[in-house]
């Protein structure tokens, strides 16, 4: 029934179909096909492309006769191929979805074809009409058999009547935030609230209103695997509704099913990671972006979009409110939410919730001067942590309270070293050291994944005594176990949680009180609602103070504050909760602001520096990135690219401050034998930067073709880059 046999009496219509067209093909991705009937834009179709049949989206429709009259003969109707079949059964993708995709493609300098197909569930691109039909039927059956949501990832059991959960009484600041949300309607809001101030409760209440009004809600979180609690909370609160999740951890079939439920309006609430910003939602009424400052909202390869920024765009497009929530907003969002009178852009409505629920206080911050604290006492081995800190942890173990020790470096030691000849465990494929992992006795490169058994002797001189230098979470755990006999240690990092279910199991044992001291990377700092933690210690947080990336301080402040938020979440333990910072730079302004929990002061200072340096949010950036067989090849392309657009730069208005910086190697310049370089482009005016990039793109495409012969492997434009 989906076959499109050209009927003699039916007219023939020419339609534009978007198919996958990689950016570097230079094609936009809209190809013309013939169809016996006009298909509404947004319809999913299968079309012949070369020798394959691929999935595409109808973008525009026009009458073939009309088209033939208007266009050059080459595109005349009779030469075009017919559409193979319509992927029937699914409603067309909404117009707003197409607008969002078109905007994202243009803004992030990708082809429409790449963007549109990339954001569809991968499985959808594999299925033909018959297979899809079968899937849809199965889904219908499942939904019919379960009117309240057993098809969702959280089966609510067989109870026909969803239990109405008892709602907590709102705090005054929550009530105020909700009132402002109600008054201001379809605006972007920045919900700035301490960790534990009840931001999630505000999302849930506002979501409830949208659901009651028959609308759909899109709720975004940075990393769904790290926030099982939020998923559970949402499912519990909206037990009578269909909740679906959308993230890369789903099976292809699940992802297609959840996406389909969203498109068909069967899912009431979508909880997802960055990719979910593109979910077609015909009844969208609210978007929430939790932890809006989190870097994982920015896609780091391919189409490098920011899901946070697209969420704001989408909300405006669809005329719905968007709530960006954070205890430490990104400085971009902060600036947008600052009133004009205070030097801000005044674009977002700011909602402020400084107090933790139940009067819980943030832990007291203790800055521990490492240069003094770690001085070894005569005849004793150096302790893994400063003695005072160890004592504070030991006291908590004694009392049955928990401690969290944060070290943002996994593995046992970041490098092995031979003291005889100076050999170090470098990666043969990268400009980086290989990390020593004791558990499986390997040296692993965290950049390319290259892994080998630890050698018994120095590969260069045969010395048998090669030593680990420095320390990662694995070693810290070992050292703490020795220093705190009887304490139960636990660890959470990417190594421990590699296996499915391992993170959940480890978290469960922390919640059950089976762990006294938890060692972890930044993974544990985010979102977890630990109840018995009364001490958080950051062991080596100084690197960010001197990083070349201008966002390093912002990220570090957010991480430390978030980590601090893991402590004292219950009022009965909040009084004696502490956040320890073991640092060589105790007087640094970042730590001073942290000690006072003064995000405003920190942000004001950062914004001042950014303004003086002409950095975001006072300027827009794009990064032209290149990868080559040699560093010289990568840089040669970038230099030629800059040269080739000199006249475009010259045409830009003086006041726009459009600047191309010199090409430089990236911070880790070689990864997996590929050399990487980058060139920063800056303008005080976003629109000027956009116009420039649009004009430069075809020039660079042509140039890249030539440079491929000279060792250029890949290149890309990264608009609003996060990592500099
Ligand atoms: P945030 O998202 O700002 O970190 P949460 O919404 O997770 O804060 O709230 C922290 C804790 O306080 C949670 O356990 C939550 O259930 C509880 N909570 C939130 N709002 C209220 C309220 N109004 N009354 C009582 N408890 C609340
Ligand atoms: Zn040696
Ligand atoms: Zn490597």
XYZ file of C-alpha atoms and ligand atoms in Angstrom:
753
model
C 0.000 0.000 0.000
C 2.984 2.240 0.328
C 4.227 1.508 -3.164
C 3.878 4.508 -5.360
C 2.836 3.170 -8.719
C 2.584 6.153 -10.994
C -1.055 6.271 -11.921
C -1.809 7.437 -15.454
C -4.519 9.837 -14.409
C -2.770 11.222 -11.302
C -0.505 14.188 -11.872
C 3.201 14.029 -11.262
C 4.671 16.169 -8.570
C 8.252 17.111 -8.026
C 9.368 17.007 -4.429
C 12.568 18.024 -2.679
C 13.817 15.269 -0.392
C 16.568 15.670 2.166
C 18.935 12.722 2.163
C 22.128 12.111 4.045
C 24.864 14.219 2.497
C 28.038 14.566 4.470
C 29.171 18.134 4.926
C 32.322 17.492 2.967
C 30.490 16.351 -0.122
C 29.682 20.003 -0.610
C 26.048 19.088 -1.218
C 23.194 20.617 0.643
C 21.413 17.301 0.669
C 18.108 18.278 -0.948
C 17.490 16.226 -4.073
C 14.500 16.295 -6.373
C 12.295 13.276 -6.931
C 9.021 12.563 -8.615
C 5.933 11.465 -6.877
C 2.407 10.780 -8.190
C 0.862 12.817 -5.387
C 1.993 15.745 -3.372
C 3.421 14.562 -0.063
C 3.267 16.944 2.836
C 6.658 18.314 3.941
C 8.083 16.260 6.781
C 6.913 12.954 5.293
C 9.474 10.175 5.587
C 10.238 8.443 2.304
C 12.637 5.961 0.757
C 14.340 7.196 -2.379
C 16.895 5.812 -4.807
C 20.342 7.337 -4.409
C 23.019 5.916 -6.651
C 22.545 2.177 -6.376
C 21.055 2.277 -2.915
C 17.653 3.140 -1.564
C 17.918 5.486 1.376
C 15.641 7.176 3.868
C 14.875 10.829 3.371
C 12.551 13.563 4.539
C 10.282 15.477 2.167
C 11.349 19.094 2.482
C 9.372 20.888 -0.161
C 6.772 20.023 -2.732
C 5.985 21.647 -6.012
C 4.042 20.769 -9.086
C 6.202 19.114 -11.728
C 4.682 21.042 -14.606
C 5.348 24.230 -12.751
C 8.877 23.143 -11.974
C 9.615 22.243 -15.570
C 8.483 25.632 -16.707
C 10.532 27.464 -14.105
C 13.786 25.597 -14.014
C 16.714 24.776 -16.212
C 16.103 21.745 -18.455
C 18.574 19.651 -16.474
C 16.163 19.467 -13.577
C 13.104 18.951 -15.716
C 10.628 16.464 -14.340
C 11.045 13.620 -16.794
C 14.694 13.105 -15.885
C 14.053 12.725 -12.207
C 13.715 9.418 -10.413
C 10.529 8.529 -8.623
C 10.269 8.141 -4.879
C 10.581 4.442 -4.038
C 8.084 4.339 -1.199
C 6.523 6.342 1.563
C 7.295 5.304 5.117
C 3.603 5.319 5.890
C 2.073 5.050 9.293
C 4.091 7.859 10.803
C 2.781 11.413 10.777
C 4.948 13.934 8.927
C 7.640 15.565 11.033
C 6.265 18.896 12.275
C 7.195 22.152 10.567
C 8.952 23.314 13.716
C 11.154 20.234 13.584
C 12.204 21.142 10.060
C 12.848 24.724 11.082
C 14.958 23.627 14.013
C 17.010 21.284 11.863
C 17.459 23.925 9.155
C 18.578 26.462 11.725
C 21.003 24.028 13.364
C 22.492 23.080 9.999
C 23.018 26.701 9.010
C 24.283 27.856 12.373
C 26.710 24.989 12.932
C 27.887 25.013 9.328
C 26.724 21.555 8.323
C 24.696 20.396 5.361
C 20.964 20.111 5.817
C 21.184 16.470 4.769
C 23.734 15.606 7.409
C 21.871 17.387 10.185
C 18.406 16.078 9.332
C 19.428 12.449 9.032
C 21.795 12.537 11.976
C 19.031 13.500 14.375
C 16.664 10.722 13.312
C 16.837 7.425 15.212
C 19.510 5.360 13.456
C 17.154 2.412 13.111
C 14.653 4.472 11.175
C 17.171 4.838 8.389
C 17.564 1.070 8.114
C 13.928 0.055 7.788
C 11.792 -0.147 4.684
C 8.085 0.595 4.741
C 6.999 -2.977 5.465
C 9.442 -3.391 8.323
C 8.473 -0.061 9.805
C 4.795 -0.939 9.505
C 5.458 -4.095 11.475
C 7.245 -2.162 14.202
C 4.451 0.352 14.472
C 1.870 -2.370 14.780
C 3.820 -4.017 17.564
C 4.125 -0.685 19.347
C 0.397 -0.022 19.009
C -0.361 -3.382 20.497
C 1.994 -2.816 23.404
C 0.497 0.597 24.099
C -3.066 -0.664 23.868
C -2.274 -3.404 26.360
C -0.794 -0.871 28.729
C -2.706 2.362 28.881
C -0.616 3.838 31.716
C 2.849 3.207 30.518
C 4.282 -0.292 30.802
C 5.888 0.448 27.480
C 7.882 3.137 29.181
C 11.218 2.219 30.721
C 9.619 2.259 34.146
C 6.836 -0.258 34.358
C 4.498 0.914 37.039
C 3.111 -2.504 37.786
C -0.307 -3.879 37.140
C -2.210 -1.342 39.224
C -4.856 0.240 37.070
C -5.055 3.341 39.212
C -1.830 5.260 39.440
C -1.038 6.137 43.020
C -1.122 9.875 43.555
C 2.215 10.702 45.150
C 2.125 12.994 48.149
C 3.612 16.274 47.068
C 5.965 18.128 49.382
C 4.862 21.570 50.430
C 6.721 24.139 48.381
C 9.340 26.291 49.998
C 8.771 30.034 49.731
C 11.448 30.395 47.069
C 10.051 27.481 45.059
C 6.603 29.035 45.198
C 8.061 32.344 44.102
C 9.903 30.745 41.188
C 6.742 28.975 40.049
C 4.742 32.153 40.306
C 7.218 34.024 38.145
C 7.171 31.141 35.676
C 3.406 31.431 35.515
C 3.464 35.202 35.119
C 6.131 35.428 32.476
C 4.899 32.636 30.219
C 6.877 31.641 27.142
C 10.264 33.065 28.050
C 13.701 31.618 28.600
C 14.273 31.303 32.353
C 17.482 30.763 34.221
C 16.730 28.918 37.449
C 19.763 29.648 39.563
C 19.519 27.600 42.709
C 21.966 26.026 45.120
C 22.382 22.278 44.928
C 19.592 20.876 47.026
C 17.469 24.013 46.785
C 14.713 22.067 45.100
C 15.195 22.958 41.439
C 14.016 19.539 40.353
C 10.827 20.006 42.306
C 10.242 23.242 40.371
C 10.741 21.424 37.067
C 8.334 18.727 38.153
C 5.621 21.174 39.239
C 5.896 23.195 36.061
C 5.914 19.971 34.048
C 2.778 18.862 35.860
C 1.018 22.023 34.708
C 2.040 21.385 31.117
C 0.921 17.762 31.294
C -2.399 18.776 32.833
C -2.865 21.150 29.917
C -2.408 18.240 27.530
C 1.092 19.263 26.505
C 4.306 17.327 26.127
C 7.423 18.055 28.131
C 11.036 17.758 27.077
C 13.384 17.384 30.025
C 17.072 17.310 29.297
C 19.914 16.088 31.489
C 23.617 16.073 30.665
C 24.325 12.379 31.129
C 21.425 10.069 31.690
C 23.579 7.257 33.029
C 24.664 9.466 35.890
C 21.179 10.477 36.870
C 19.155 7.334 37.468
C 17.631 9.096 40.443
C 16.063 11.813 38.325
C 14.637 9.213 36.006
C 13.127 7.377 38.951
C 11.777 10.588 40.439
C 10.100 11.646 37.220
C 8.611 8.210 36.748
C 7.317 8.171 40.315
C 5.812 11.639 40.121
C 4.076 11.058 36.811
C 3.118 7.451 37.336
C -0.009 7.800 35.232
C 1.848 9.283 32.275
C 4.004 7.858 29.588
C 7.616 8.764 30.188
C 10.225 7.822 27.635
C 13.959 8.283 27.693
C 16.143 9.128 24.727
C 19.888 8.697 24.902
C 22.675 6.802 23.248
C 22.528 3.989 25.795
C 19.266 2.635 24.413
C 19.123 -0.198 21.934
C 18.339 0.988 18.400
C 14.882 -0.571 18.671
C 14.139 1.173 21.984
C 15.296 4.469 20.638
C 13.062 4.189 17.604
C 10.129 3.159 19.796
C 10.559 6.077 22.190
C 11.071 8.568 19.386
C 7.977 7.262 17.608
C 5.921 7.640 20.772
C 7.093 11.235 21.005
C 6.266 12.001 17.375
C 2.864 10.370 17.622
C 2.069 12.294 20.763
C 1.825 9.130 22.863
C 4.752 10.004 25.100
C 3.928 12.763 27.554
C 7.400 13.417 28.798
C 10.737 12.829 27.129
C 13.755 12.616 29.403
C 16.896 12.712 27.375
C 20.446 13.770 26.747
C 21.562 16.339 24.187
C 20.316 14.379 21.182
C 16.763 14.624 22.527
C 16.603 18.336 21.718
C 15.633 17.261 18.202
C 12.762 15.006 19.284
C 9.648 15.849 17.287
C 6.935 16.742 19.790
C 3.652 17.884 18.266
C 2.237 19.093 21.622
C 5.398 20.529 23.133
C 4.615 22.793 26.075
C 7.815 23.047 28.105
C 11.548 22.465 27.823
C 13.783 21.952 30.840
C 17.583 21.879 30.605
C 18.963 20.648 33.912
C 22.597 21.459 34.778
C 22.614 23.755 31.804
C 26.311 24.604 32.273
C 27.398 21.033 31.666
C 29.865 20.648 28.779
C 28.226 17.450 27.596
C 25.384 19.473 26.087
C 27.842 20.316 23.338
C 28.416 17.630 20.736
C 32.161 17.243 20.294
C 32.352 15.753 16.819
C 30.463 15.756 13.540
C 27.783 18.411 13.777
C 29.044 20.195 16.870
C 25.786 21.613 18.131
C 24.988 22.923 21.591
C 21.770 21.288 22.770
C 21.372 23.958 25.446
C 21.484 26.761 22.919
C 19.238 24.888 20.510
C 16.759 24.327 23.331
C 16.490 28.080 23.790
C 16.084 28.567 20.056
C 13.490 25.828 19.852
C 11.486 27.222 22.753
C 11.226 30.562 21.016
C 10.362 28.896 17.729
C 7.556 26.933 19.343
C 6.434 29.672 21.692
C 7.010 27.671 24.868
C 8.959 28.394 28.060
C 12.406 26.931 28.568
C 13.942 26.564 32.024
C 17.726 26.382 32.230
C 18.682 25.193 35.680
C 21.999 25.273 37.484
C 23.771 26.135 40.713
C 26.664 27.431 38.619
C 25.254 28.686 35.323
C 27.486 28.970 32.305
C 28.763 32.499 32.020
C 26.906 32.806 28.723
C 23.583 32.046 30.377
C 24.473 34.111 33.412
C 25.213 37.090 31.198
C 21.945 36.549 29.340
C 20.059 36.539 32.629
C 21.760 39.572 34.126
C 19.620 42.686 33.818
C 20.869 45.298 31.370
C 21.265 47.703 34.281
C 23.849 45.316 35.735
C 25.793 45.053 32.508
C 24.030 41.934 31.309
C 22.018 41.182 28.205
C 18.666 40.935 30.016
C 17.428 38.219 27.680
C 16.443 35.591 30.229
C 14.289 35.856 33.313
C 16.348 34.949 36.341
C 14.829 32.867 39.136
C 16.913 32.659 42.269
C 16.810 29.976 44.956
C 19.748 30.445 47.299
C 18.557 28.269 50.191
C 18.766 24.528 50.476
C 15.596 22.684 51.317
C 15.015 22.088 54.995
C 17.544 24.700 56.001
C 20.421 22.392 55.119
C 23.574 24.428 54.792
C 26.313 24.007 52.264
C 29.358 22.425 53.880
C 31.978 24.675 55.382
C 34.883 25.068 52.951
C 38.361 24.422 54.329
C 41.303 25.454 52.208
C 44.243 23.279 53.085
C 47.606 24.697 52.137
C 49.347 21.681 50.684
C 52.834 23.143 50.879
C 52.547 23.122 54.669
C 50.203 20.238 55.211
C 52.177 17.602 53.383
C 55.587 18.280 54.903
C 56.749 14.802 55.958
C 57.522 14.259 59.604
C 60.968 12.778 60.299
C 61.198 9.121 59.554
C 57.609 8.746 58.356
C 56.347 8.055 54.897
C 54.403 10.853 53.275
C 50.678 10.328 53.872
C 48.339 10.111 50.861
C 46.434 13.145 52.116
C 47.294 15.827 54.605
C 47.190 14.449 58.131
C 44.396 16.768 59.233
C 42.274 15.685 56.319
C 42.940 12.011 56.986
C 41.996 12.545 60.608
C 38.774 14.263 59.599
C 37.886 11.326 57.358
C 38.801 8.798 60.058
C 36.539 10.584 62.521
C 33.660 10.248 60.082
C 34.317 6.575 59.523
C 34.119 6.218 63.284
C 30.771 8.033 63.433
C 29.308 6.046 60.555
C 29.277 8.984 58.155
C 30.529 8.930 54.619
C 33.295 10.850 52.851
C 33.839 11.547 49.186
C 37.356 12.090 47.867
C 37.514 13.624 44.453
C 40.472 13.160 42.148
C 39.964 13.885 38.514
C 42.377 11.330 37.151
C 41.598 7.689 36.713
C 44.025 4.804 36.654
C 46.762 3.985 39.139
C 49.404 6.451 38.031
C 49.473 8.811 35.058
C 52.897 7.598 33.949
C 55.570 4.975 34.593
C 59.145 6.164 34.818
C 62.636 4.644 34.737
C 64.924 6.534 37.071
C 68.065 5.075 35.419
C 67.588 6.257 31.842
C 64.592 8.563 32.073
C 62.234 6.397 29.982
C 58.549 7.237 30.410
C 55.473 5.308 29.334
C 54.622 7.407 26.315
C 52.012 6.402 23.782
C 53.596 5.540 20.451
C 50.581 6.986 18.654
C 49.856 10.150 20.626
C 51.628 13.052 22.211
C 50.538 11.785 25.620
C 51.610 9.397 28.376
C 50.059 6.017 28.809
C 48.396 5.567 32.161
C 49.337 2.701 34.452
C 46.319 0.586 35.422
C 47.305 -1.761 38.197
C 44.155 -3.877 38.300
C 44.858 -5.469 34.915
C 48.545 -4.479 34.767
C 48.240 -2.485 31.587
C 49.547 0.771 30.242
C 46.632 2.455 28.542
C 46.425 5.574 26.448
C 43.340 7.551 27.389
C 43.381 9.355 24.053
C 43.584 6.546 21.485
C 42.885 3.518 23.673
C 46.204 1.805 22.851
C 46.893 -0.672 25.605
C 49.716 -3.121 26.415
C 50.929 -5.210 29.340
C 53.193 -3.398 31.754
C 56.786 -4.304 30.866
C 58.793 -6.149 33.549
C 61.784 -3.972 32.880
C 62.535 -0.662 31.241
C 62.145 -1.159 27.477
C 65.121 1.145 26.878
C 67.748 0.085 29.412
C 66.475 -3.096 31.043
C 66.305 -1.591 34.527
C 63.882 -3.711 36.543
C 62.858 -0.900 38.839
C 60.376 1.214 36.928
C 58.159 3.323 39.134
C 54.698 4.823 38.913
C 54.788 8.611 39.076
C 51.866 10.580 40.431
C 48.549 9.091 41.331
C 45.143 8.344 39.980
C 41.954 7.159 41.661
C 43.063 3.523 41.709
C 46.196 4.342 43.684
C 44.418 6.798 45.944
C 41.913 4.120 46.851
C 44.756 1.752 47.703
C 46.580 4.369 49.767
C 43.452 5.346 51.660
C 42.695 1.721 52.445
C 46.141 1.465 54.022
C 45.882 4.753 55.871
C 42.389 4.048 57.185
C 42.403 0.453 58.391
C 38.909 -0.916 58.809
C 37.286 1.673 56.555
C 35.273 0.362 53.645
C 36.513 1.933 50.414
C 34.602 2.355 47.206
C 35.504 3.850 43.865
C 33.539 5.304 40.974
C 35.242 6.261 37.747
C 35.065 5.339 34.082
C 37.130 2.184 34.709
C 34.895 0.799 37.438
C 31.700 1.644 35.601
C 32.660 0.323 32.198
C 30.398 -2.671 32.613
C 26.677 -2.267 32.338
C 25.022 -1.991 35.707
C 28.300 -1.451 37.566
C 27.605 2.216 38.245
C 24.121 1.498 39.551
C 25.471 -1.263 41.783
C 28.221 0.937 43.165
C 25.824 3.834 43.769
C 23.379 1.503 45.483
C 26.059 0.313 47.884
C 26.939 3.925 48.711
C 23.288 4.706 49.355
C 22.942 1.561 51.470
C 25.782 2.791 53.652
C 28.136 -0.032 52.683
C 30.882 2.407 51.738
C 32.656 4.704 54.203
C 34.983 6.478 51.837
C 34.159 6.907 48.184
C 36.951 7.810 45.772
C 35.871 9.152 42.433
C 36.375 11.346 39.436
C 34.057 14.161 38.415
C 31.558 11.420 37.608
C 30.447 11.319 41.260
C 30.186 15.071 41.654
C 27.132 15.326 39.463
C 23.576 15.103 40.624
C 23.689 12.223 43.052
C 21.540 12.671 46.100
C 23.829 11.129 48.711
C 22.292 11.359 52.149
C 25.105 10.453 54.533
C 28.107 12.235 53.078
C 29.473 14.852 55.446
C 32.900 15.394 53.966
C 33.979 16.067 50.418
C 37.649 16.522 49.603
C 39.141 17.724 46.327
C 42.666 16.425 46.199
C 44.369 17.893 43.199
C 42.255 20.686 41.806
C 44.942 23.220 40.870
C 45.609 22.391 37.215
C 42.570 24.341 36.075
C 43.937 27.552 37.569
C 46.668 27.708 34.974
C 45.055 26.061 31.954
C 45.245 27.801 28.611
C 41.518 27.292 28.066
C 39.716 30.409 29.218
C 36.797 28.305 30.415
C 38.870 26.088 32.698
C 38.237 28.208 35.809
C 34.512 28.314 35.145
C 34.371 24.554 34.785
C 36.449 23.967 37.873
C 34.328 26.272 39.995
C 31.208 24.467 38.832
C 32.720 21.064 39.539
C 33.916 21.951 43.029
C 30.675 23.601 43.979
C 28.732 20.682 42.648
C 30.972 18.302 44.568
C 30.420 20.350 47.717
C 26.708 19.940 47.081
C 27.051 16.197 47.610
C 27.680 16.826 51.305
C 25.226 17.733 54.012
C 22.102 17.107 52.022
C 20.304 16.033 55.164
C 19.746 18.804 57.653
C 20.775 16.605 60.587
C 24.276 16.176 59.175
C 24.574 19.508 57.422
C 25.819 21.315 60.503
C 29.179 19.561 60.570
C 29.649 19.000 56.846
C 32.888 20.084 55.262
C 34.408 20.586 51.854
C 38.197 20.302 51.893
C 40.367 21.683 49.136
C 43.937 20.421 49.261
C 45.737 23.040 47.193
C 49.066 24.737 46.551
C 47.234 28.010 45.897
C 44.912 28.567 48.806
C 44.709 32.308 48.210
C 43.593 32.019 44.594
C 40.407 34.073 43.973
C 38.614 30.991 42.642
C 38.990 29.222 45.982
C 38.210 32.361 47.899
C 34.920 32.727 46.012
C 34.223 29.046 46.562
C 34.849 29.381 50.287
C 32.099 32.010 50.448
C 29.881 30.166 47.945
C 29.836 33.414 46.087
C 29.034 32.496 42.523
C 28.010 36.057 41.782
C 31.417 37.423 42.747
C 33.156 34.682 40.826
C 31.018 35.297 37.743
C 31.454 39.063 37.926
C 35.212 38.698 38.025
C 35.261 36.190 35.183
C 32.971 38.334 33.052
C 35.189 41.328 33.622
C 38.218 39.362 32.465
C 36.341 38.051 29.447
C 35.202 41.505 28.491
C 38.725 42.825 28.640
C 40.078 39.911 26.660
C 37.248 40.020 24.125
C 36.082 36.505 24.888
C 32.583 34.984 25.029
C 29.999 36.088 25.960
C 31.349 39.426 24.707
C 32.543 37.918 21.452
C 31.601 34.982 19.278
C 34.135 32.330 18.410
C 34.500 29.655 15.814
C 37.331 27.186 15.594
C 38.585 25.934 12.278
C 40.020 22.507 13.065
C 42.222 20.396 10.834
C 43.715 16.930 11.083
C 46.627 15.856 8.973
C 49.194 13.152 8.425
C 51.729 15.671 9.654
C 51.422 18.758 11.811
C 52.741 20.722 8.887
C 49.945 19.442 6.630
C 47.281 20.390 9.147
C 48.702 23.849 9.659
C 49.336 24.437 5.955
C 45.644 23.927 5.274
C 44.637 26.326 8.032
C 47.060 28.974 6.825
C 45.857 28.605 3.259
C 42.271 28.748 4.501
C 42.964 32.032 6.247
C 44.748 33.397 3.202
C 41.913 32.439 0.888
C 39.347 34.476 2.797
C 41.333 37.653 3.302
C 38.931 39.646 1.139
C 35.945 38.365 3.136
C 37.638 39.496 6.325
C 38.349 42.858 4.773
C 34.691 43.259 3.783
C 33.477 42.802 7.345
C 32.605 46.071 9.045
C 35.430 47.463 11.130
C 33.322 47.478 14.288
C 32.627 43.772 14.042
C 36.209 43.021 15.039
C 36.462 39.958 12.827
C 39.842 38.381 13.455
C 41.534 35.192 12.307
C 44.262 34.055 14.674
C 47.335 32.092 13.597
C 47.134 28.320 13.217
C 48.455 26.434 16.245
C 48.711 22.794 17.318
C 45.888 21.617 19.623
C 46.782 21.033 23.309
C 47.228 17.300 22.661
C 48.515 17.635 19.181
C 48.843 14.027 18.066
C 46.171 11.401 18.713
C 46.210 7.962 17.091
C 48.928 9.116 14.701
C 46.876 12.017 13.483
C 48.248 15.524 13.921
C 45.770 18.199 14.890
C 45.835 21.962 14.581
C 43.326 24.751 14.978
C 42.703 28.327 14.025
C 40.486 30.574 16.072
C 38.077 33.018 14.471
C 36.573 35.770 16.553
C 34.065 38.528 16.090
C 32.313 40.915 18.414
C 29.154 40.331 16.388
C 27.617 36.904 16.069
C 25.805 37.779 12.842
C 28.998 38.945 11.193
C 30.767 35.747 12.170
C 27.866 33.733 10.750
C 27.885 35.616 7.456
C 31.610 35.219 7.218
C 31.462 31.467 7.844
C 28.694 31.033 5.278
C 30.782 32.786 2.667
C 34.015 31.039 3.649
C 32.560 27.531 3.702
C 32.564 26.934 -0.101
C 36.038 28.435 -0.407
C 37.357 26.067 2.248
C 35.587 23.077 0.729
C 37.369 23.630 -2.559
C 40.660 24.299 -0.837
C 40.392 21.143 1.249
C 40.112 19.078 -1.936
C 43.544 20.324 -3.006
C 45.073 19.859 0.423
C 43.955 16.265 0.651
C 46.787 15.443 -1.702
C 49.188 17.084 0.733
C 48.208 15.093 3.777
C 45.091 16.840 5.049
C 42.800 14.178 6.507
C 39.806 16.070 7.906
C 38.693 19.557 8.694
C 35.695 21.112 10.345
C 34.297 24.336 11.661
C 33.324 24.312 15.320
C 30.939 27.174 16.064
C 30.860 28.324 19.703
C 33.617 25.863 20.596
C 33.755 24.752 24.215
C 37.321 23.526 24.367
C 39.880 26.020 23.202
P 18.167 20.426 43.343
O 17.584 19.887 42.070
O 18.121 21.931 43.419
O 19.530 19.895 43.675
P 16.174 18.782 44.554
O 14.959 19.166 43.806
O 16.841 17.507 44.193
O 17.226 19.969 44.532
O 15.806 18.797 46.091
C 16.687 18.317 47.091
C 15.931 17.398 48.031
O 14.901 18.123 48.669
C 15.267 16.250 47.326
O 15.402 15.109 48.120
C 13.825 16.665 47.225
O 12.967 15.544 47.252
C 13.633 17.512 48.435
N 12.673 18.590 48.250
C 12.563 19.412 47.196
N 11.600 20.329 47.394
C 11.076 20.063 48.602
C 10.046 20.671 49.400
N 9.386 21.725 48.956
N 9.798 20.140 50.614
C 10.490 19.084 51.051
N 11.455 18.462 50.374
C 11.762 18.946 49.162
Zn 65.544 2.782 31.617
Zn 47.484 7.033 22.278
